[in-house]
Short mmCIF file of C-alpha atoms in Angstrom, two decimals:
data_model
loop_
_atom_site.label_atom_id
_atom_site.label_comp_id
_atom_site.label_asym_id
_atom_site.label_seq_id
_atom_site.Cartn_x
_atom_site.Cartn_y
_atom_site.Cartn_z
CA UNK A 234 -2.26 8.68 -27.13
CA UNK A 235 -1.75 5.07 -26.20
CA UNK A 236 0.90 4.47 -23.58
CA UNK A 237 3.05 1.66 -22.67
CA UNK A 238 2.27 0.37 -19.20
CA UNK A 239 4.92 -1.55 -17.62
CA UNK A 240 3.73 -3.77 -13.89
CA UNK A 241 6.34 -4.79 -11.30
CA UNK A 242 3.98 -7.38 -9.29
CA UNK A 243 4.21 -10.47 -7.77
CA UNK A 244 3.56 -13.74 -9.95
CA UNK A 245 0.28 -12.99 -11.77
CA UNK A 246 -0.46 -16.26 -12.01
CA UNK A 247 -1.03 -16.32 -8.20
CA UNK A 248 -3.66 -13.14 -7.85
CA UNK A 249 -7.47 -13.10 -6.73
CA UNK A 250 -9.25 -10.81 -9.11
CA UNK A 251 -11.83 -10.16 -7.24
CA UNK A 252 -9.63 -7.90 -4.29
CA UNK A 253 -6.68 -7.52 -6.81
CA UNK A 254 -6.43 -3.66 -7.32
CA UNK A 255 -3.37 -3.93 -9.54
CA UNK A 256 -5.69 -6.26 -11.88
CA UNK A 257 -8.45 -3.43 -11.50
CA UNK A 258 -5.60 -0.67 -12.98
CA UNK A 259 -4.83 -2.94 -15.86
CA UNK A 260 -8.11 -3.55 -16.70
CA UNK A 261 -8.82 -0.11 -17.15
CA UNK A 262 -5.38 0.61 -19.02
CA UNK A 263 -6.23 -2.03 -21.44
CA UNK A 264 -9.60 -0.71 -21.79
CA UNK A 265 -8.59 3.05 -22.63
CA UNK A 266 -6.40 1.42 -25.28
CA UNK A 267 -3.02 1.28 -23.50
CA UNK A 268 -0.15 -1.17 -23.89
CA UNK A 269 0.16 -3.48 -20.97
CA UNK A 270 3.94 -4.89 -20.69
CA UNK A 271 4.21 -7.86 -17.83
CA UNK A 272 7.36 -7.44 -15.92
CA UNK A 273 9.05 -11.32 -15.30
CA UNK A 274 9.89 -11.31 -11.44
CA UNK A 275 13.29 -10.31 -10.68
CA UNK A 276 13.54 -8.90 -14.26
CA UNK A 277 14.23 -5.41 -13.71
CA UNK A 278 18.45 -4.88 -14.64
CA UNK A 279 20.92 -2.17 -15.21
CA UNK A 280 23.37 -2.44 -18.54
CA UNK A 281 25.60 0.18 -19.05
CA UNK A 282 23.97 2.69 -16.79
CA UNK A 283 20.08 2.15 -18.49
CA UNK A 284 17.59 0.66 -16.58
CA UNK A 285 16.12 -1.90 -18.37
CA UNK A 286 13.06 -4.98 -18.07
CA UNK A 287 12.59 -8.71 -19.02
CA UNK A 288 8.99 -8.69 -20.42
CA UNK A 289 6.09 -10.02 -22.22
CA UNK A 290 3.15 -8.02 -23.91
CA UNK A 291 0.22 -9.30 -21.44
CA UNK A 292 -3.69 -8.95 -21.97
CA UNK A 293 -6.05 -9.63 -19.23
CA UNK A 294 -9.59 -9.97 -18.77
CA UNK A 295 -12.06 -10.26 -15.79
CA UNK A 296 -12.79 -13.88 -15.86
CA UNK A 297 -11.57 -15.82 -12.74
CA UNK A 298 -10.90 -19.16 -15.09
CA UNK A 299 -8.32 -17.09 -17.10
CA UNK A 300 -7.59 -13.60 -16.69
CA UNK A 301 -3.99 -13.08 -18.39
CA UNK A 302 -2.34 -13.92 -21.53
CA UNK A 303 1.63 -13.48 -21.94
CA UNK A 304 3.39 -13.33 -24.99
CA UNK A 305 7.11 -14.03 -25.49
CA UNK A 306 9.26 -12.10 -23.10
CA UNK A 307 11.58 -9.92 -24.35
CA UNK A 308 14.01 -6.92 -23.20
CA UNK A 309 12.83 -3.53 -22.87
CA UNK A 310 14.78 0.02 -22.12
CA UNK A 311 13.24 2.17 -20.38
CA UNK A 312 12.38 6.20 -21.61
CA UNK A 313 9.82 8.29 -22.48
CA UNK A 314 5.97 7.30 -22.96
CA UNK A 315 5.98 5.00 -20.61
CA UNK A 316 4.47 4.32 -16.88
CA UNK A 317 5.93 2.16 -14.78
CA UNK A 318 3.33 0.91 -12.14
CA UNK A 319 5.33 -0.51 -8.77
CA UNK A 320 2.85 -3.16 -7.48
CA UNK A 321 5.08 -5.80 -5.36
CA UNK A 322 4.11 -6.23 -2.08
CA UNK A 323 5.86 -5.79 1.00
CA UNK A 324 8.31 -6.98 2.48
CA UNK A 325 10.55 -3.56 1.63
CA UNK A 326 13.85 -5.65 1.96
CA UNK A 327 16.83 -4.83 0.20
CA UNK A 328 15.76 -6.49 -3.20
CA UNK A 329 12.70 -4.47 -3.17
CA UNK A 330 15.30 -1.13 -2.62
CA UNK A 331 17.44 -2.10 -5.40
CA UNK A 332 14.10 -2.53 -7.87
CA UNK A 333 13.39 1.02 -6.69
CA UNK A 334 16.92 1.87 -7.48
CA UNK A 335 16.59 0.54 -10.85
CA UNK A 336 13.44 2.57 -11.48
CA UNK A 337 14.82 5.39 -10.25
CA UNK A 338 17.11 5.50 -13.03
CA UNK A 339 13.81 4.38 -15.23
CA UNK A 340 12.41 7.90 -14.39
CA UNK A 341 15.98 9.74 -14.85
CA UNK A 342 15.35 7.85 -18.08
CA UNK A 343 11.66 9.38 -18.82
CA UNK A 344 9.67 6.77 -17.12
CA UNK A 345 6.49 7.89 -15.07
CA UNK A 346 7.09 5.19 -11.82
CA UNK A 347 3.85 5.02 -10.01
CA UNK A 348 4.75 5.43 -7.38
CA UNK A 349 7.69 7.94 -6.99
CA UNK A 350 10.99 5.64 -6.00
CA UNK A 351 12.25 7.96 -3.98
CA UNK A 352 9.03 7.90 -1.81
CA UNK A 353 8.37 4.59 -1.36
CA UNK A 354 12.26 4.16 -0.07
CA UNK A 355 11.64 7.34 2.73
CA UNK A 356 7.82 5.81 3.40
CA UNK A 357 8.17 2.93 5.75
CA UNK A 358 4.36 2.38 5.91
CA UNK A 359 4.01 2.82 9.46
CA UNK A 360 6.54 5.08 10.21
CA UNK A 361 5.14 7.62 7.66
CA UNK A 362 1.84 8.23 9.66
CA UNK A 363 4.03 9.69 12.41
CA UNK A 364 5.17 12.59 9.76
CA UNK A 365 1.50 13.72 10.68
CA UNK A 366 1.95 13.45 14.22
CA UNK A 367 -1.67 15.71 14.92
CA UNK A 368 -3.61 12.49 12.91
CA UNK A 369 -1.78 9.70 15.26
CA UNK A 370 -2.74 8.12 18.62
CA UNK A 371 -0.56 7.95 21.08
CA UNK A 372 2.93 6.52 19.99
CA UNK A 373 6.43 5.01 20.40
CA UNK A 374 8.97 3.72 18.33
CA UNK A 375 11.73 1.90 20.01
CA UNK A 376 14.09 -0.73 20.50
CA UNK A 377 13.85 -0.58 23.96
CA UNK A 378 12.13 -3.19 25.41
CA UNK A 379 11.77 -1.14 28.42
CA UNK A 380 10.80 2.01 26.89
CA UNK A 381 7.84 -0.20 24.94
CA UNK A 382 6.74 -2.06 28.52
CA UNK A 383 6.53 1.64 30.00
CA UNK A 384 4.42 2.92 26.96
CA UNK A 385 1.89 -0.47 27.48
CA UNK A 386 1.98 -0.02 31.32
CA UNK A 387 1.52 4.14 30.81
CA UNK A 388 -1.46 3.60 28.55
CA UNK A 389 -3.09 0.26 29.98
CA UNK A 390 -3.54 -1.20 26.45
CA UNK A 391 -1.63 -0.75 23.11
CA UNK A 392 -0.99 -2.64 20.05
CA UNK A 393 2.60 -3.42 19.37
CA UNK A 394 3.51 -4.26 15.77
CA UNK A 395 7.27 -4.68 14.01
CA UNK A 396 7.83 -1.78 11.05
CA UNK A 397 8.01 -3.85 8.41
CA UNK A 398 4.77 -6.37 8.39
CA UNK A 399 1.80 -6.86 6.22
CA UNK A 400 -1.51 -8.31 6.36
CA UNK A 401 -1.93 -7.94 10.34
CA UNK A 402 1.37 -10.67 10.36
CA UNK A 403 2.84 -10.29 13.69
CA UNK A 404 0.63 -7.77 15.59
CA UNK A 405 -0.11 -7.63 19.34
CA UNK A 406 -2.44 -6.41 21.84
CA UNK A 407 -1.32 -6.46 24.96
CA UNK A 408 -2.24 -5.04 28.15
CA UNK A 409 -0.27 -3.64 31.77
CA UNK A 410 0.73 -6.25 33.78
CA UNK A 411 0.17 -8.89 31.10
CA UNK A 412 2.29 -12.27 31.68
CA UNK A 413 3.57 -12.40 28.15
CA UNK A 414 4.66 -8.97 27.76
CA UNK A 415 8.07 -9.20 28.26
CA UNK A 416 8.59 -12.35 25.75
CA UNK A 417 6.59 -10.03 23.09
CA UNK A 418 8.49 -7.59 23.45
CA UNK A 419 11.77 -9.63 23.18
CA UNK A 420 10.20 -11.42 19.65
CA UNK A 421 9.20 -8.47 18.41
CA UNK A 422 12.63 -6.32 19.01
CA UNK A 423 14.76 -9.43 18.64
CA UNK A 424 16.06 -8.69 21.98
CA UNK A 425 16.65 -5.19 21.51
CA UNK A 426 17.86 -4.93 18.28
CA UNK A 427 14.72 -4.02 15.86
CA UNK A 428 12.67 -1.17 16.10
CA UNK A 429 9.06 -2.02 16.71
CA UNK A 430 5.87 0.69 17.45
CA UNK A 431 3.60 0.43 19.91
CA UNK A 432 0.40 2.52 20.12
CA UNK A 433 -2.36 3.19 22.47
CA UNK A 434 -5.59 0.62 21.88
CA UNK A 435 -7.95 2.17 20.10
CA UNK A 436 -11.27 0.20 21.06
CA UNK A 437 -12.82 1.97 17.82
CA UNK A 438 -11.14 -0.78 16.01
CA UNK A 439 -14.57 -2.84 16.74
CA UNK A 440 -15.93 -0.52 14.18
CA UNK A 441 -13.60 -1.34 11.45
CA UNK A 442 -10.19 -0.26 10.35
CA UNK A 443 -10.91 2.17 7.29
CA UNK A 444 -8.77 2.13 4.04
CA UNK A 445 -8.89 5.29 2.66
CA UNK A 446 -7.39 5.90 -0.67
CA UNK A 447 -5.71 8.75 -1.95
CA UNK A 448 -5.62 9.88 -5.98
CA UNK A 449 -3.01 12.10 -6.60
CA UNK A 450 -3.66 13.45 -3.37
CA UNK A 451 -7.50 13.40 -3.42
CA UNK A 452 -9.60 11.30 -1.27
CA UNK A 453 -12.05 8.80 -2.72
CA UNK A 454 -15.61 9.94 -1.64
CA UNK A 455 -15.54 5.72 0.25
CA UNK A 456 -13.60 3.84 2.39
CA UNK A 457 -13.29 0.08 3.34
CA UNK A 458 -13.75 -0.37 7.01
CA UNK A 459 -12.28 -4.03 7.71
CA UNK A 460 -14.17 -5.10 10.56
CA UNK A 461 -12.62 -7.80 13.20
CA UNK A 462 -14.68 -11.08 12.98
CA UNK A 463 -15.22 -13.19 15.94
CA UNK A 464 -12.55 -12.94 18.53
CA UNK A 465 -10.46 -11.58 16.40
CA UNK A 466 -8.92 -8.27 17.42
CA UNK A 467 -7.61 -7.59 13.85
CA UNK A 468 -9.27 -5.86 11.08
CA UNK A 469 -6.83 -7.01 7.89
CA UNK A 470 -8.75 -8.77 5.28
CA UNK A 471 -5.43 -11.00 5.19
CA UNK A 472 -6.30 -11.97 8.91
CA UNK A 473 -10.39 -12.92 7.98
CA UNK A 474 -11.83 -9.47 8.75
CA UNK A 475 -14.93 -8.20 6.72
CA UNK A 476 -14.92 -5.41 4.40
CA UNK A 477 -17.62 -2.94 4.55
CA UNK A 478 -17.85 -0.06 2.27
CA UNK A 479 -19.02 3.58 4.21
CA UNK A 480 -18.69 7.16 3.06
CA UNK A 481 -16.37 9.14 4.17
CA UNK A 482 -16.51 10.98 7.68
CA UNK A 483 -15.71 14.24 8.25
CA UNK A 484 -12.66 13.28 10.32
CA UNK A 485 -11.46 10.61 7.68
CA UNK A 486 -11.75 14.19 5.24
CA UNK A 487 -9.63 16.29 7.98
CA UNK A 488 -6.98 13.41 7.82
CA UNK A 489 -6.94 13.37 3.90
CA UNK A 490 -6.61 17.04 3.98
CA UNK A 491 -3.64 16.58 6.16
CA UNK A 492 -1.60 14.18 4.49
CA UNK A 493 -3.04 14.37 0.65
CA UNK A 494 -0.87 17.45 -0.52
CA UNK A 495 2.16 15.89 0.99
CA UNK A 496 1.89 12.74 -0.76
CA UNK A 497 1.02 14.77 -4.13
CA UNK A 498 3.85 16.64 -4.09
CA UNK A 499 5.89 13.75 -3.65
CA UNK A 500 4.64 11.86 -6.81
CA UNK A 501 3.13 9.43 -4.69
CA UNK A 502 0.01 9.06 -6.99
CA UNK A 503 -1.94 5.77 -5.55
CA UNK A 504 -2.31 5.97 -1.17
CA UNK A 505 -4.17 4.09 0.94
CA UNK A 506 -4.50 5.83 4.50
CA UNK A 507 -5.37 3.45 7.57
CA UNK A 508 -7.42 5.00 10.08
CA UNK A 509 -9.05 3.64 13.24
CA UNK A 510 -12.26 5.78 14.39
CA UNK A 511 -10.19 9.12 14.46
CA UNK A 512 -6.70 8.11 14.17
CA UNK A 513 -4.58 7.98 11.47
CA UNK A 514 -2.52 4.34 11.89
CA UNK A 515 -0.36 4.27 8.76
CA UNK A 516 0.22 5.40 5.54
CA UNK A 517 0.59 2.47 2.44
CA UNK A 518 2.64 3.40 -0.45
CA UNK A 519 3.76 -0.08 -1.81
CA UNK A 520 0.45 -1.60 -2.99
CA UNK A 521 -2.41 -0.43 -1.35
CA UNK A 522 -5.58 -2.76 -1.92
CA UNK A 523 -9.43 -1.54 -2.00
CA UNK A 524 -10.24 -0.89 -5.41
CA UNK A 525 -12.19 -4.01 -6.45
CA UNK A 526 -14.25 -3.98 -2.99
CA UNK A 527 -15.08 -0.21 -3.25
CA UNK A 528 -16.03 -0.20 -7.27
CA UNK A 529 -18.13 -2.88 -6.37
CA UNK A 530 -19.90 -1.80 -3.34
CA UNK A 531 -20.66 1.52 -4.88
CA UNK A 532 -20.62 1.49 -8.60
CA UNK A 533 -17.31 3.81 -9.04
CA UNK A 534 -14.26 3.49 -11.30
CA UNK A 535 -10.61 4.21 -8.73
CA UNK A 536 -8.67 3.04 -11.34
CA UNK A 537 -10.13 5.24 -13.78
CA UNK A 538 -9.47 7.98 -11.40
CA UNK A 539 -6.12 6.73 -11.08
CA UNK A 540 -5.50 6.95 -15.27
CA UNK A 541 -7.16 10.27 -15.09
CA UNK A 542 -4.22 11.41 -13.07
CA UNK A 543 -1.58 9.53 -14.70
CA UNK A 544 -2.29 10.44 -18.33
CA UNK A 545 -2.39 14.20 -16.94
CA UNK A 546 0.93 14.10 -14.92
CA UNK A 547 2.71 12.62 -18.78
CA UNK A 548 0.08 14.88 -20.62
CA UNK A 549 -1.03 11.69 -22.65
#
């Protein structure tokens, strides 16, 4: 039964194809013979208690000189028979919690919202790894800038990083006794006012930093280890590390195992877990990336995986 697939995501206009797993999902929606429905930014609304979208009927195809076509925009209500998929990136301010308001009332309404609202307001992405404290390095989460200096001078090395950053934006390695520690630490907590998280260094990270992704729970049999290039200490794609496609360790298993039925039973149906050698670092709920890179390096179909799940959770 065809279904009407609705994307929240930033300007289409703007994407690469070629790492853009939200243009891998609607690729393979269009290809089973779904509806795709293009969500204008900023038009999700409330009249009258119904959520409601501005949108456009939207076709794509996997050519980088054109890959969408919109047609005339238009308002839809949500209800039944349709999946909403929530693909804006971070930052999770407060417009990004109202949107998840909005589709909250979407799923009150009938709507499938990939992913669940509820979880991707009680997921801050970093903060979420520490619900599986026996996955995690070494810790803290503080606005202390004492408390963090103590933690860096305790553990010789760390990476401090503020909760709500993307891309490797605004992450640190720093080390005891280092000179610019305490002006770090006063950026990064805005003088004692922000939470930030600092975390033992994990030299591992010279290996890669591994996306693992998580399908209604399930790992994929491959990850994405983002390797730092050049001097580089960062392994984010967004900050010029190289992706390299492995299978999955035993380990990177163990930590699936430990986190997978959580995020299942949550309705969280699309995951990306970061792990560094045998630590679990954080868990992604907003848009986790990885599908283009992995179907490519190994032949396989996530999104398809992803559908599989989706058409049985509305029994399409």
């Amino acid at each position: 039964m065809p279904l009407d697939i609705v994307v929240v995501m930033d300007p289409i206009g703007s994407i690469k194809i070629a790492k853009d797993s939200t243009f891998a999902m609607l690729l393979e929606a269009q290809r089973r013979g779904h509806r795709l429905h293009y969500v204008r930014p900023g038009g999700l609304s409330v009249r009258d208690g119904a959520a409601e979208a501005i949108v456009a009927p939207l076709r794509v195809r996997d050519d980088k000189n054109g890959w969408f076509e919109l047609g005339e925009f238009a308002t839809l209500r949500f209800g039944p028979g349709q999946v909403v998929l929530m693909r804006k990136d971070p930052p999770v301010d407060s417009e990004y919690i109202h949107d998840t308001q909005i589709l909250g009332l979407a799923q009150n309404a009938g709507a499938l919202i990939v992913n669940d609202p509820q979880g991707l307001r009680d997921y801050n992405e970093k903060l979420a790894a520490l619900l599986f404290p026996q996955c995690c390095p070494p810790t803290l989460v503080s606005r202390d800038p004492a408390a963090l200096k103590a933690f860096v001078n305790e553990h010789t090395d760390a990476v401090l990083k503020p909760l709500d950053g993307m891309g490797g934006r605004s992450i640190f390695r720093a080390r005891a006794g280092e000179a610019n520690l305490n002006v770090i630490l006063e950026t990064l907590t805005q003088g004692g006012h922000s939470l930030a998280m600092a975390q033992r260094y994990l030299p591992e990270i010279t290996d890669g930093d591994k996306r693992i992704l998580l399908v209604d729970g399930e790992p994929v049999d491959y990850c994405l280890a983002r390797i730092p290039q050049g001097d580089e200490f960062r392994g984010n794609l967004a900050a010029g590390g190289r992706g390299e496609g492995r299978p999955l360790s035993e380990r990177d298993r163990w930590i699936a195992a430990q986190v997978g039925p959580e995020m299942k039973r949550r309705g969280m149906l699309f995951v990306g877990l970061d792990a560094i050698g045998d630590y679990l670092t954080e868990v992604n709920v907003t848009s986790p990336t990885c599908i283009r890179e992995l179907d490519a390096q190994f032949g396989i179909n996530i999104a398809g995986l992803l559908f599989d799940a989706i058409e049985r959770r509305i029994g399409a």
